[in-house]
mmCIF file of N, CA and C in Angstrom:
data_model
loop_
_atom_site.group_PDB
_atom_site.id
_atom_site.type_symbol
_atom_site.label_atom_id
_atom_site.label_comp_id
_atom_site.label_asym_id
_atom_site.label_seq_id
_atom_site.Cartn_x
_atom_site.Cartn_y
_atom_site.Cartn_z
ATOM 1 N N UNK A 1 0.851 -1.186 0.000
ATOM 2 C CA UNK A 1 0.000 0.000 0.000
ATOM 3 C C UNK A 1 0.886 1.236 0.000
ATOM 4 N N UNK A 2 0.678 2.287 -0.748
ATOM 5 C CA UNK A 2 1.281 3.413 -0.725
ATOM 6 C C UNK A 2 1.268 4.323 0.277
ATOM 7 N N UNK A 3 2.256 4.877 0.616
ATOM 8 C CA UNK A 3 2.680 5.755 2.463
ATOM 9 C C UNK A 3 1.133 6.916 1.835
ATOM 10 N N UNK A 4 0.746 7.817 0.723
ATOM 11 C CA UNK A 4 -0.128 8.271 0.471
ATOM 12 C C UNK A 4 -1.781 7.746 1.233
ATOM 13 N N UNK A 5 -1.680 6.282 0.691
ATOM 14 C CA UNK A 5 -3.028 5.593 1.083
ATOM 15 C C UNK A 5 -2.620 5.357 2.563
ATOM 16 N N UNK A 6 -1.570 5.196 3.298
ATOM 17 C CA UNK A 6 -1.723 4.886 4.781
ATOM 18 C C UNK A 6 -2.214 6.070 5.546
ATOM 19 N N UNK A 7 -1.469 7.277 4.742
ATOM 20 C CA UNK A 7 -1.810 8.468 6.121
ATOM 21 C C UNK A 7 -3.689 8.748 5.726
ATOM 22 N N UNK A 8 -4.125 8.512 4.570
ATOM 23 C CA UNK A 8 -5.758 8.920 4.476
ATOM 24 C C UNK A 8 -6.635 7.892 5.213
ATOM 25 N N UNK A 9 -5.629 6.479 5.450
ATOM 26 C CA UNK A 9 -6.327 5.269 6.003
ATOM 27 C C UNK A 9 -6.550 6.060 7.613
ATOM 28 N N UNK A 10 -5.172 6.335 8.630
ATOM 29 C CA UNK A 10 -5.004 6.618 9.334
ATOM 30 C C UNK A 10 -6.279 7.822 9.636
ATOM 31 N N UNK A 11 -5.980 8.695 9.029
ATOM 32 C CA UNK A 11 -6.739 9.620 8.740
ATOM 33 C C UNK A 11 -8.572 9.823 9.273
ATOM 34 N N UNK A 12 -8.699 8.956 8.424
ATOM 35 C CA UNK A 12 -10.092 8.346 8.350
ATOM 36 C C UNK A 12 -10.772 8.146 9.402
ATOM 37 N N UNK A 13 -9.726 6.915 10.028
ATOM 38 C CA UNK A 13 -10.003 6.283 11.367
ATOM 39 C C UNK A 13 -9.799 6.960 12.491
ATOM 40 N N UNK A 14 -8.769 8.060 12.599
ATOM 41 C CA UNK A 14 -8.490 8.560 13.658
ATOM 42 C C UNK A 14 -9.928 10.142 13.501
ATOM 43 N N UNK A 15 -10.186 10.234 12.333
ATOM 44 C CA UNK A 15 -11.497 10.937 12.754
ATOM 45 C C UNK A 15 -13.057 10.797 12.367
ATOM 46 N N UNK A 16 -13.239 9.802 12.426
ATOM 47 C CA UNK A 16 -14.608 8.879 12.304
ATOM 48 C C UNK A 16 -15.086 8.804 11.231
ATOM 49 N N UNK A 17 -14.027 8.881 9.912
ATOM 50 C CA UNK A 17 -14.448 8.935 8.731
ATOM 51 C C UNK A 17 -14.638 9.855 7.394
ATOM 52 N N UNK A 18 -13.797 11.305 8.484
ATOM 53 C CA UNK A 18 -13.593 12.534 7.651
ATOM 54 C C UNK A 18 -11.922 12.396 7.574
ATOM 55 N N UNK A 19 -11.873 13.317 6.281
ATOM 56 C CA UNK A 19 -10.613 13.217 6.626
ATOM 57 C C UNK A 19 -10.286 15.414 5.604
ATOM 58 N N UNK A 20 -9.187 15.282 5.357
ATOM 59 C CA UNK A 20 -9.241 16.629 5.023
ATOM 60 C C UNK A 20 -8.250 16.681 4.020
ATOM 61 N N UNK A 21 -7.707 17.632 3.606
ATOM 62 C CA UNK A 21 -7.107 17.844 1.880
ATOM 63 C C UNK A 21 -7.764 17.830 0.819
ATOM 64 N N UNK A 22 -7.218 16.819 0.051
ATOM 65 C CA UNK A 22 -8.374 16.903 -1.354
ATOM 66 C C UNK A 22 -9.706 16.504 -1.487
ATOM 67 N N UNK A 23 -9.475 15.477 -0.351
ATOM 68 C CA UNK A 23 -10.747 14.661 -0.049
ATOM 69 C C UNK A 23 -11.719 15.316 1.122
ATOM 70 N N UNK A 24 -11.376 16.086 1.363
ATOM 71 C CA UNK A 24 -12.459 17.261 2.945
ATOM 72 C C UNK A 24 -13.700 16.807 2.300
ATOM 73 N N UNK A 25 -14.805 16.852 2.743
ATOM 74 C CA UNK A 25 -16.030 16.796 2.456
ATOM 75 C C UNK A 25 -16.539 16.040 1.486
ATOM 76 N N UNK A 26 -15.727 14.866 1.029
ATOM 77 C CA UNK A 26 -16.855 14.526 -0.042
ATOM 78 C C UNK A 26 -16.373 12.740 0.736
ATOM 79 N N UNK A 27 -17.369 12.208 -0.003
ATOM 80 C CA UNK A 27 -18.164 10.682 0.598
ATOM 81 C C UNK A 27 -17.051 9.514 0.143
ATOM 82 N N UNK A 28 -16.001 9.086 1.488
ATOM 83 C CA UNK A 28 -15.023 8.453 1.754
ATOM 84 C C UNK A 28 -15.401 7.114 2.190
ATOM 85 N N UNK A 29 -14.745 6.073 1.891
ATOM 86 C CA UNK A 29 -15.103 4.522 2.370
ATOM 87 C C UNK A 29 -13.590 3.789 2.411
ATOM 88 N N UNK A 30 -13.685 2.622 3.557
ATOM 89 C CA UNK A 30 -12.290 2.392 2.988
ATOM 90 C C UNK A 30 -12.853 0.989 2.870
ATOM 91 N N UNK A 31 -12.278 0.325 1.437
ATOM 92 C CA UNK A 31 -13.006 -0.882 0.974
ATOM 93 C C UNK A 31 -11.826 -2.320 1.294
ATOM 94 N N UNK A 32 -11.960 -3.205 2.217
ATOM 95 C CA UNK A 32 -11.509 -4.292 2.079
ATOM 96 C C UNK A 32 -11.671 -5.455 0.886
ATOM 97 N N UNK A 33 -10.485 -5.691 0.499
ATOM 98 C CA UNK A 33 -10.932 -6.529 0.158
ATOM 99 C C UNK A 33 -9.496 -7.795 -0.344
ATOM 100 N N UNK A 34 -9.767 -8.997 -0.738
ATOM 101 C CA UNK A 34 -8.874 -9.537 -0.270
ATOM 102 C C UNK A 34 -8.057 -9.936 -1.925
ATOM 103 N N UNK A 35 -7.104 -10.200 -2.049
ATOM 104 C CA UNK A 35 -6.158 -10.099 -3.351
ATOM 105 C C UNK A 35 -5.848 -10.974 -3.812
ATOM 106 N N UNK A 36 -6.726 -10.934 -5.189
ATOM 107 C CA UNK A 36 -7.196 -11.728 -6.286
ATOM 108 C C UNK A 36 -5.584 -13.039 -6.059
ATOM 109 N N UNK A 37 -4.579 -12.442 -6.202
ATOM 110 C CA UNK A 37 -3.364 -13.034 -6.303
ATOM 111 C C UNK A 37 -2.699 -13.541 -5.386
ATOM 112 N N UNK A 38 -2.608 -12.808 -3.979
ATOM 113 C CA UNK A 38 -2.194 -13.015 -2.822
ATOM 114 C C UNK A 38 -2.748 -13.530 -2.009
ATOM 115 N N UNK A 39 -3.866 -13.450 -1.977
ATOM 116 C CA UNK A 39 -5.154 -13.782 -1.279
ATOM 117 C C UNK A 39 -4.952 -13.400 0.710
ATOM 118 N N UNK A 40 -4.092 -11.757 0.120
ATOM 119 C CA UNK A 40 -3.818 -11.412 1.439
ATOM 120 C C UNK A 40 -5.091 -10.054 1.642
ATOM 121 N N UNK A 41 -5.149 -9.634 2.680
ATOM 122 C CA UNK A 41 -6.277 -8.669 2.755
ATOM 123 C C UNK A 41 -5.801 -6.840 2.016
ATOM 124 N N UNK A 42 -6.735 -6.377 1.772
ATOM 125 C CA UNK A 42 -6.529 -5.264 1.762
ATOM 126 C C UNK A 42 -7.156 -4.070 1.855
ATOM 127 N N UNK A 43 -6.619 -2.841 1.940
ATOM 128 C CA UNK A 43 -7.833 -1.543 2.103
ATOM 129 C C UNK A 43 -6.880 -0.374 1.307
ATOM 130 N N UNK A 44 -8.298 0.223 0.567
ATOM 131 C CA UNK A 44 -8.277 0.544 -0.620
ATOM 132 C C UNK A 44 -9.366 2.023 -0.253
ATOM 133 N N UNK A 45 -8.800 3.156 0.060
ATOM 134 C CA UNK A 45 -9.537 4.417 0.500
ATOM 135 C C UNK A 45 -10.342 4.782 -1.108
ATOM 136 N N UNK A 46 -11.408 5.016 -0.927
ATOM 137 C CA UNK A 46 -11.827 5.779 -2.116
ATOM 138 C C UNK A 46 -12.886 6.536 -2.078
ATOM 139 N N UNK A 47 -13.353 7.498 -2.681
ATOM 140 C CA UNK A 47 -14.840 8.018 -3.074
ATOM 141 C C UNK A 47 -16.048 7.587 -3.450
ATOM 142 N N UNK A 48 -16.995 7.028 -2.848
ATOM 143 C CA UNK A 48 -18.515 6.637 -3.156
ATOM 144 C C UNK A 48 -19.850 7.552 -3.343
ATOM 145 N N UNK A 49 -20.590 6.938 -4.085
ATOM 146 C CA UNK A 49 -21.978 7.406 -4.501
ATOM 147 C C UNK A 49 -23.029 6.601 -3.634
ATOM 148 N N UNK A 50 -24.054 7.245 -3.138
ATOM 149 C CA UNK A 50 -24.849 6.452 -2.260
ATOM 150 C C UNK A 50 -25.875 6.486 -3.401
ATOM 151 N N UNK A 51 -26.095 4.722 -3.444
ATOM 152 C CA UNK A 51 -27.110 4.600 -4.413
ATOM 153 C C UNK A 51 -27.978 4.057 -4.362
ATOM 154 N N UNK A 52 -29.146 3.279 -4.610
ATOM 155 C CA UNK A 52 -30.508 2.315 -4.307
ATOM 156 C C UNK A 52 -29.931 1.116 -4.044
ATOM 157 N N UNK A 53 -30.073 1.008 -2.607
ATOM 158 C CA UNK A 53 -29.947 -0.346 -1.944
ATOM 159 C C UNK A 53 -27.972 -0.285 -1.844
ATOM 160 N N UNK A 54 -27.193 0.663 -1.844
ATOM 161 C CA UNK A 54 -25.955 -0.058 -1.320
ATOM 162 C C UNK A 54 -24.933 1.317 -1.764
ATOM 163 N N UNK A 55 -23.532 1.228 -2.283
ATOM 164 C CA UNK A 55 -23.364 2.118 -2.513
ATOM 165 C C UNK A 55 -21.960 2.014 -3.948
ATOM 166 N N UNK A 56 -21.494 3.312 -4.826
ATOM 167 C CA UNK A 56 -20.978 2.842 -6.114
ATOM 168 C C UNK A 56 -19.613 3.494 -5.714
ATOM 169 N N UNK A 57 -18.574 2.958 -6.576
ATOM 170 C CA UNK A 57 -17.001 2.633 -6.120
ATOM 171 C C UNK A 57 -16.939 2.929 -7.836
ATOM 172 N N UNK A 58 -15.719 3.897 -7.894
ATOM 173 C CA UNK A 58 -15.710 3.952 -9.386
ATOM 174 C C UNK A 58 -14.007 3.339 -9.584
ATOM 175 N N UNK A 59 -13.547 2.571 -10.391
ATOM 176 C CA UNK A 59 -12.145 2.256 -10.978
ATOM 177 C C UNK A 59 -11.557 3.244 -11.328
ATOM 178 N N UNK A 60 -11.265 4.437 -11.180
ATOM 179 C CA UNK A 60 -10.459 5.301 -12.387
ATOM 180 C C UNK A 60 -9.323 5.639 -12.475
ATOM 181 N N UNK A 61 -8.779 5.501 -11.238
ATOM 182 C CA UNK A 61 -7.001 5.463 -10.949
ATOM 183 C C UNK A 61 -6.834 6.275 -11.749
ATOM 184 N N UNK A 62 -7.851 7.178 -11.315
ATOM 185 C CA UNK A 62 -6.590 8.908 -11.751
ATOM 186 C C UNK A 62 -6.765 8.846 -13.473
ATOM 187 N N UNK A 63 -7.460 8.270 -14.293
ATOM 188 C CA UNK A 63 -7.658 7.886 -15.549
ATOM 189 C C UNK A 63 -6.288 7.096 -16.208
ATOM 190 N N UNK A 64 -5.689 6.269 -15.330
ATOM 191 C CA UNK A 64 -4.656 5.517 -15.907
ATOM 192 C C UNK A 64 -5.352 4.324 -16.919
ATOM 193 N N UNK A 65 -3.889 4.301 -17.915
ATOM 194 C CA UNK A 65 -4.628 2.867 -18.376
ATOM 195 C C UNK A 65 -5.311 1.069 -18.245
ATOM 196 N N UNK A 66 -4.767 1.263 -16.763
ATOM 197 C CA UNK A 66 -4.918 0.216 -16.155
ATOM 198 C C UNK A 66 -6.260 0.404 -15.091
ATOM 199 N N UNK A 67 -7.259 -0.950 -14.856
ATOM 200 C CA UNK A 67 -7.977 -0.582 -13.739
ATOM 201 C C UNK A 67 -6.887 -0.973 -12.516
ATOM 202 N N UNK A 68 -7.381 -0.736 -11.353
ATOM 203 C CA UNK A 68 -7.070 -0.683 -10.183
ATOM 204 C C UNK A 68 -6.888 -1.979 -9.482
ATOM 205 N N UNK A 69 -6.355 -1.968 -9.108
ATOM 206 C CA UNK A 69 -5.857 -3.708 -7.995
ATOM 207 C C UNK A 69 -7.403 -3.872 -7.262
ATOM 208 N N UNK A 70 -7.715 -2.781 -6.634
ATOM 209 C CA UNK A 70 -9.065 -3.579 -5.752
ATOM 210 C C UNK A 70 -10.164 -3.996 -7.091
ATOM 211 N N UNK A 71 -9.960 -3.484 -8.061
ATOM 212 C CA UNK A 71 -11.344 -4.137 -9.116
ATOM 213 C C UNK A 71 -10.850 -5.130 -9.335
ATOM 214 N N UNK A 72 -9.820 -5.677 -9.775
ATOM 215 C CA UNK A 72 -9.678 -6.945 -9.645
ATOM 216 C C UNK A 72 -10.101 -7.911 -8.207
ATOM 217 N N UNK A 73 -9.470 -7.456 -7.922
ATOM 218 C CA UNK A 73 -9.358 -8.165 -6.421
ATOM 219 C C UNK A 73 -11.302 -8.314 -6.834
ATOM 220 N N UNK A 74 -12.184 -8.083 -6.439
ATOM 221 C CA UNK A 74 -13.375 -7.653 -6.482
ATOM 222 C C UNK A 74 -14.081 -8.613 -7.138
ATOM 223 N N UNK A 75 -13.449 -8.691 -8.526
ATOM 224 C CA UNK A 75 -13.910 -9.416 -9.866
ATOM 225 C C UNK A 75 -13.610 -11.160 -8.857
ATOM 226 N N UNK A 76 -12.447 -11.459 -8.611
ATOM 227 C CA UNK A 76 -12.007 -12.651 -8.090
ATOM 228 C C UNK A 76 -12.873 -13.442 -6.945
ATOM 229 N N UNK A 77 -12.996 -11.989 -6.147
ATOM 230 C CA UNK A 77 -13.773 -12.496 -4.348
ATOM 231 C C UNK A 77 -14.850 -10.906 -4.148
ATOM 232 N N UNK A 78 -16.263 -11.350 -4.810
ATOM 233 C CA UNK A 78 -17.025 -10.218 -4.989
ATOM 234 C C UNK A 78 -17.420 -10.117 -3.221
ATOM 235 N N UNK A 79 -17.231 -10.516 -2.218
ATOM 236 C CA UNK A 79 -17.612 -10.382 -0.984
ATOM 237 C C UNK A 79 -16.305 -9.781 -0.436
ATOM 238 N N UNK A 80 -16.559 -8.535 0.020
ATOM 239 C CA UNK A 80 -16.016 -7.773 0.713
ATOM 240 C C UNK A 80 -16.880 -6.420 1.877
ATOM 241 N N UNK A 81 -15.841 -5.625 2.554
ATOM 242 C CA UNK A 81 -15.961 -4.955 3.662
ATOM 243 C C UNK A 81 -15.640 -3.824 3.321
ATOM 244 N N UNK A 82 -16.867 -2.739 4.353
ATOM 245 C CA UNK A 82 -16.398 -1.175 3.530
ATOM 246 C C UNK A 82 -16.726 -0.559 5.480
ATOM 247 N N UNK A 83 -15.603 0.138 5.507
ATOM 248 C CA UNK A 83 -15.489 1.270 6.672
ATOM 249 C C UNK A 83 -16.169 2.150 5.981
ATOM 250 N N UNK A 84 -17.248 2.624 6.598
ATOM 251 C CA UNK A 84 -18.206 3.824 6.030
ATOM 252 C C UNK A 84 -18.620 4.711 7.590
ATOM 253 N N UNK A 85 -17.713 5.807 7.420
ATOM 254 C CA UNK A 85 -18.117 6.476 9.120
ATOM 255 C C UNK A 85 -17.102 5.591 10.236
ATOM 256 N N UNK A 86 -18.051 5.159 11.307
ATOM 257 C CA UNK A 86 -17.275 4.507 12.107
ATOM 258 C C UNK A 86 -18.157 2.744 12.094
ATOM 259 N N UNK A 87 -18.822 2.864 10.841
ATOM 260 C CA UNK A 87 -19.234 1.089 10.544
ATOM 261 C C UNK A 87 -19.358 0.789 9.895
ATOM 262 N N UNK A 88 -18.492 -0.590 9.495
ATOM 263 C CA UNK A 88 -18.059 -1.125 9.080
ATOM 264 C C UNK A 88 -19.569 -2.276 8.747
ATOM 265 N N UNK A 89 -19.208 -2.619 7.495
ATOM 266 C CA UNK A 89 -20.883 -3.317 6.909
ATOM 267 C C UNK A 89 -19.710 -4.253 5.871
ATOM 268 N N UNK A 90 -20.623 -5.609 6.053
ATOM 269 C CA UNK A 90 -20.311 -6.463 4.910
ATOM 270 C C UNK A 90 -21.421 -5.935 3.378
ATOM 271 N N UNK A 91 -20.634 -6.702 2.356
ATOM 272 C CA UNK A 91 -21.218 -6.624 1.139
ATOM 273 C C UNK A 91 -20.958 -7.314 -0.211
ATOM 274 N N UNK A 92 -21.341 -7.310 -1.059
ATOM 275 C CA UNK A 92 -20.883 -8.187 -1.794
ATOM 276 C C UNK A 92 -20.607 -6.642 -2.936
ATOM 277 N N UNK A 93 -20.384 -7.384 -4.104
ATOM 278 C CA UNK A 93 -19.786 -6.431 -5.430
ATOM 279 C C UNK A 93 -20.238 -6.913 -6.600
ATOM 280 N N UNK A 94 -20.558 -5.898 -7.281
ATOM 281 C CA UNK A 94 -20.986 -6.428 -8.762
ATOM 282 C C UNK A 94 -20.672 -5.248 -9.350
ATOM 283 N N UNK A 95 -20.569 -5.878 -10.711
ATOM 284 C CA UNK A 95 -20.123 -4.380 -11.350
ATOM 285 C C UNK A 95 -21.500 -3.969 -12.671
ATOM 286 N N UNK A 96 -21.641 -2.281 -12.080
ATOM 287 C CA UNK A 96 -22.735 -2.214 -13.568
ATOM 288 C C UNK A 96 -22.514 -2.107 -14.822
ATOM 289 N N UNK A 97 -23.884 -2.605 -14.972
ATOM 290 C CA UNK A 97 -23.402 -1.895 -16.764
ATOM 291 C C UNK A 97 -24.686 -1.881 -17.227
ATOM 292 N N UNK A 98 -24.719 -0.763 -18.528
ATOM 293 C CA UNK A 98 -25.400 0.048 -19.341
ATOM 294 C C UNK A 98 -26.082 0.916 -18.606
ATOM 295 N N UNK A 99 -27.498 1.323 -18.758
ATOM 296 C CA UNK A 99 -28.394 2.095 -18.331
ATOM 297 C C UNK A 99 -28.208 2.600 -16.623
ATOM 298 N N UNK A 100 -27.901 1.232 -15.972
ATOM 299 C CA UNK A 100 -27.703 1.363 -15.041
ATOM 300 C C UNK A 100 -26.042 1.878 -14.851
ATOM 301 N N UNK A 101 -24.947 1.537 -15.311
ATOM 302 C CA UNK A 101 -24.066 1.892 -15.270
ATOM 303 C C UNK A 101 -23.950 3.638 -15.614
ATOM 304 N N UNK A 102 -24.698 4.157 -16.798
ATOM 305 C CA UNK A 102 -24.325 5.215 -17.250
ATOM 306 C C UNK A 102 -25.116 6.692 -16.023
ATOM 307 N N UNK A 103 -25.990 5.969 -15.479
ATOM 308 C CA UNK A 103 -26.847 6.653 -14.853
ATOM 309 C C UNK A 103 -26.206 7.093 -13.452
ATOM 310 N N UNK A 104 -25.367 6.150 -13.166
ATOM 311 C CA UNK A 104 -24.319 6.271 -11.661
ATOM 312 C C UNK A 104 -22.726 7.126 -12.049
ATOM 313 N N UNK A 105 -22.489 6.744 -13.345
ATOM 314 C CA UNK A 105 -21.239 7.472 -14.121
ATOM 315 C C UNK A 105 -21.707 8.988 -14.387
ATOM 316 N N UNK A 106 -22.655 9.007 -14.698
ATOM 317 C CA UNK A 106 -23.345 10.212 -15.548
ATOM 318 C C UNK A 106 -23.323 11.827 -13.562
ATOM 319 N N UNK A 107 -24.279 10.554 -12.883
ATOM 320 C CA UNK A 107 -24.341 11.735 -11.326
ATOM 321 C C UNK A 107 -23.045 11.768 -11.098
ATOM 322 N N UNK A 108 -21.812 10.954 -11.104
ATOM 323 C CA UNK A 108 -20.536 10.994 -10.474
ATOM 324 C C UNK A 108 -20.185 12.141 -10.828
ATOM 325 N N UNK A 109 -19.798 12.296 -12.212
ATOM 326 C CA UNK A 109 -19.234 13.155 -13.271
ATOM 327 C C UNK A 109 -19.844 14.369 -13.072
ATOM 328 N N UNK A 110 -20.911 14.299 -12.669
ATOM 329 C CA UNK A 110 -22.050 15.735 -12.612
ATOM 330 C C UNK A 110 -21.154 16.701 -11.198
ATOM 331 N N UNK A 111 -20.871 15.526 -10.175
ATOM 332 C CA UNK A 111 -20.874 16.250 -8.650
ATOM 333 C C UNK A 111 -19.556 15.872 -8.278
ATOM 334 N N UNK A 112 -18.675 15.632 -9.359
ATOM 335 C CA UNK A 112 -17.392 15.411 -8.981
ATOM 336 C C UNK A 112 -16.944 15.681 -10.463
ATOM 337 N N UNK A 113 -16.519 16.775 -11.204
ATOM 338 C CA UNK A 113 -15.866 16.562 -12.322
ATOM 339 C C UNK A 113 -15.158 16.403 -12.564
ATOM 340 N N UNK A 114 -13.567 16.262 -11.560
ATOM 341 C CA UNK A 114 -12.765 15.547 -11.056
ATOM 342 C C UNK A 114 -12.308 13.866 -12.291
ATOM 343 N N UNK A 115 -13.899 12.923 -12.111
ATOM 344 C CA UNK A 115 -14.245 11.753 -12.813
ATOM 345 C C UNK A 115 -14.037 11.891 -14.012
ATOM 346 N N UNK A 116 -14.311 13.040 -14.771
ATOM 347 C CA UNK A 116 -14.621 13.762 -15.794
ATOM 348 C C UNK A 116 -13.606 13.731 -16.742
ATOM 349 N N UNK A 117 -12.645 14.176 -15.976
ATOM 350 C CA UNK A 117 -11.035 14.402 -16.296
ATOM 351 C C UNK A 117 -10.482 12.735 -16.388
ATOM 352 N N UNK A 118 -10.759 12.470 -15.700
ATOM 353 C CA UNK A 118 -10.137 10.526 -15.543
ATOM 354 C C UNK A 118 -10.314 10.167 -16.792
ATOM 355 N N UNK A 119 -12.164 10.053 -17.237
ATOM 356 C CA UNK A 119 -12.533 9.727 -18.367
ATOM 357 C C UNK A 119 -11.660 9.991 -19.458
ATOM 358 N N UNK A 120 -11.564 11.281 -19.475
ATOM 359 C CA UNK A 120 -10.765 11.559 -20.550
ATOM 360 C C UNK A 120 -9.393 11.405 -20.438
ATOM 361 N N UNK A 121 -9.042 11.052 -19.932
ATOM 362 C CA UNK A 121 -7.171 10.876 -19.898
ATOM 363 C C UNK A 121 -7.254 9.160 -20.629
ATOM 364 N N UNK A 122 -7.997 8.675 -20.343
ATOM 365 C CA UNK A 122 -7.950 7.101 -20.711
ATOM 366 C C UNK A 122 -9.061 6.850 -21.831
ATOM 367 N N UNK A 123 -8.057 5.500 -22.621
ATOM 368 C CA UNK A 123 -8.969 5.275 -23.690
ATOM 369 C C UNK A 123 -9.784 3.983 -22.978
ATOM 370 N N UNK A 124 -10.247 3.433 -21.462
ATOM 371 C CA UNK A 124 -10.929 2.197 -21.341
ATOM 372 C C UNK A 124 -12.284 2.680 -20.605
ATOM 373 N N UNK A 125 -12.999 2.067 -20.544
ATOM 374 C CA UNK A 125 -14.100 2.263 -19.902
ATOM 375 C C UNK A 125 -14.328 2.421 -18.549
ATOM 376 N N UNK A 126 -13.924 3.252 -17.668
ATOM 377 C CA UNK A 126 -13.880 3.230 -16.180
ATOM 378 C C UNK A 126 -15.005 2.521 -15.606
ATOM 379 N N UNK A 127 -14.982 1.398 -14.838
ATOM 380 C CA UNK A 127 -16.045 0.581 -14.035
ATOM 381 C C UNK A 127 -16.384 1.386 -13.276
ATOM 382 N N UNK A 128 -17.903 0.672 -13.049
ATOM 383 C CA UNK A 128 -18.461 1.328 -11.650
ATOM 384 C C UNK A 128 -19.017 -0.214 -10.991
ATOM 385 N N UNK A 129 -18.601 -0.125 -9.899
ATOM 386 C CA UNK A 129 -18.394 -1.415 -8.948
ATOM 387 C C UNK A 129 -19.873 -1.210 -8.313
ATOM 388 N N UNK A 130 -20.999 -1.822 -8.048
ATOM 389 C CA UNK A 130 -21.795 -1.460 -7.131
ATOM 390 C C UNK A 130 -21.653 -2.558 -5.605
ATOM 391 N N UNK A 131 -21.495 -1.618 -4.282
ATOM 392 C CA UNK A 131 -21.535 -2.741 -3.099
ATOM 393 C C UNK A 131 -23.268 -2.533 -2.620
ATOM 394 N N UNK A 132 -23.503 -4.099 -2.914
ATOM 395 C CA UNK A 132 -24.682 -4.240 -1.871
ATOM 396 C C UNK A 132 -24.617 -5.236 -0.714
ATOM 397 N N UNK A 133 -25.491 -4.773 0.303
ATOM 398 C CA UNK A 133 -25.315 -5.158 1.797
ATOM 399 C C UNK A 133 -25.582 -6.642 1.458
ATOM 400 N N UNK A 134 -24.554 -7.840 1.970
ATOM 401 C CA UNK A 134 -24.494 -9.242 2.342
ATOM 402 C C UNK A 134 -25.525 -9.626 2.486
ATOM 403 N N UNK A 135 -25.943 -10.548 1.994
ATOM 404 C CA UNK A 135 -27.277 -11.125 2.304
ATOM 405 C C UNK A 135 -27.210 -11.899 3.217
#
């Protein structure tokens, strides 16, 4: 994990889920999950959308050409754990697509244009991961 992702991990936890810099105010989770390859655990800070019935995780690594280690990881072992606040909820993962996909891409991009920019730096389709609560 990158010394970057430890101090926002730290961060997080040491203040119930806020944290401050780039990320001050907008909707933080830190997503476990365990590695596709290693099959060691991991946590993976990122930005979420609260959506019908659970909540959306976008791939965009900054619009690199590569997706991200936790979407894999994800794709491999769709049951994973998200620190949201100070609780922690199981869930599983699926990833959207079409109508439903464009409709969660489309609000991201709207209230974060940030996403916007990702999009365009890369020629692949940035996922949108949806977590819903464990059955």
């Amino acid at each position: 994990m990158s010394d970057f992702n430890d101090k926002i991990i730290a961060e997080f936890r040491a203040n119930g889920g806020q944290v401050g810099g780039q990320f001050a105010g907008a909707p933080l989770l830190l997503l476990h999950t365990v590695g596709a390859k290693s099959a060691q655990p991991r946590v993976s800070p990122m930005m979420y959308q609260k959506v019908d019935g659970g909540y959306a995780v976008f791939a965009s690594k900054g619009g690199a050409p590569t997706n991200p280690d936790w979407y894999y990881n994800l794709l491999a072992n769709p049951k994973a754990q998200a620190e949201i606040g100070t609780d922690k909820v199981e869930l599983v993962a699926r990833v959207a697509a079409g109508d439903d996909r464009e409709r969660i891409w489309s609000a991201q991009k709207a209230a974060y244009p940030g996403f916007a920019d990702y999009e365009r730096k890369t020629t692949r389709q940035i996922p949108v991961v949806v977590l819903e609560p464990a059955p």
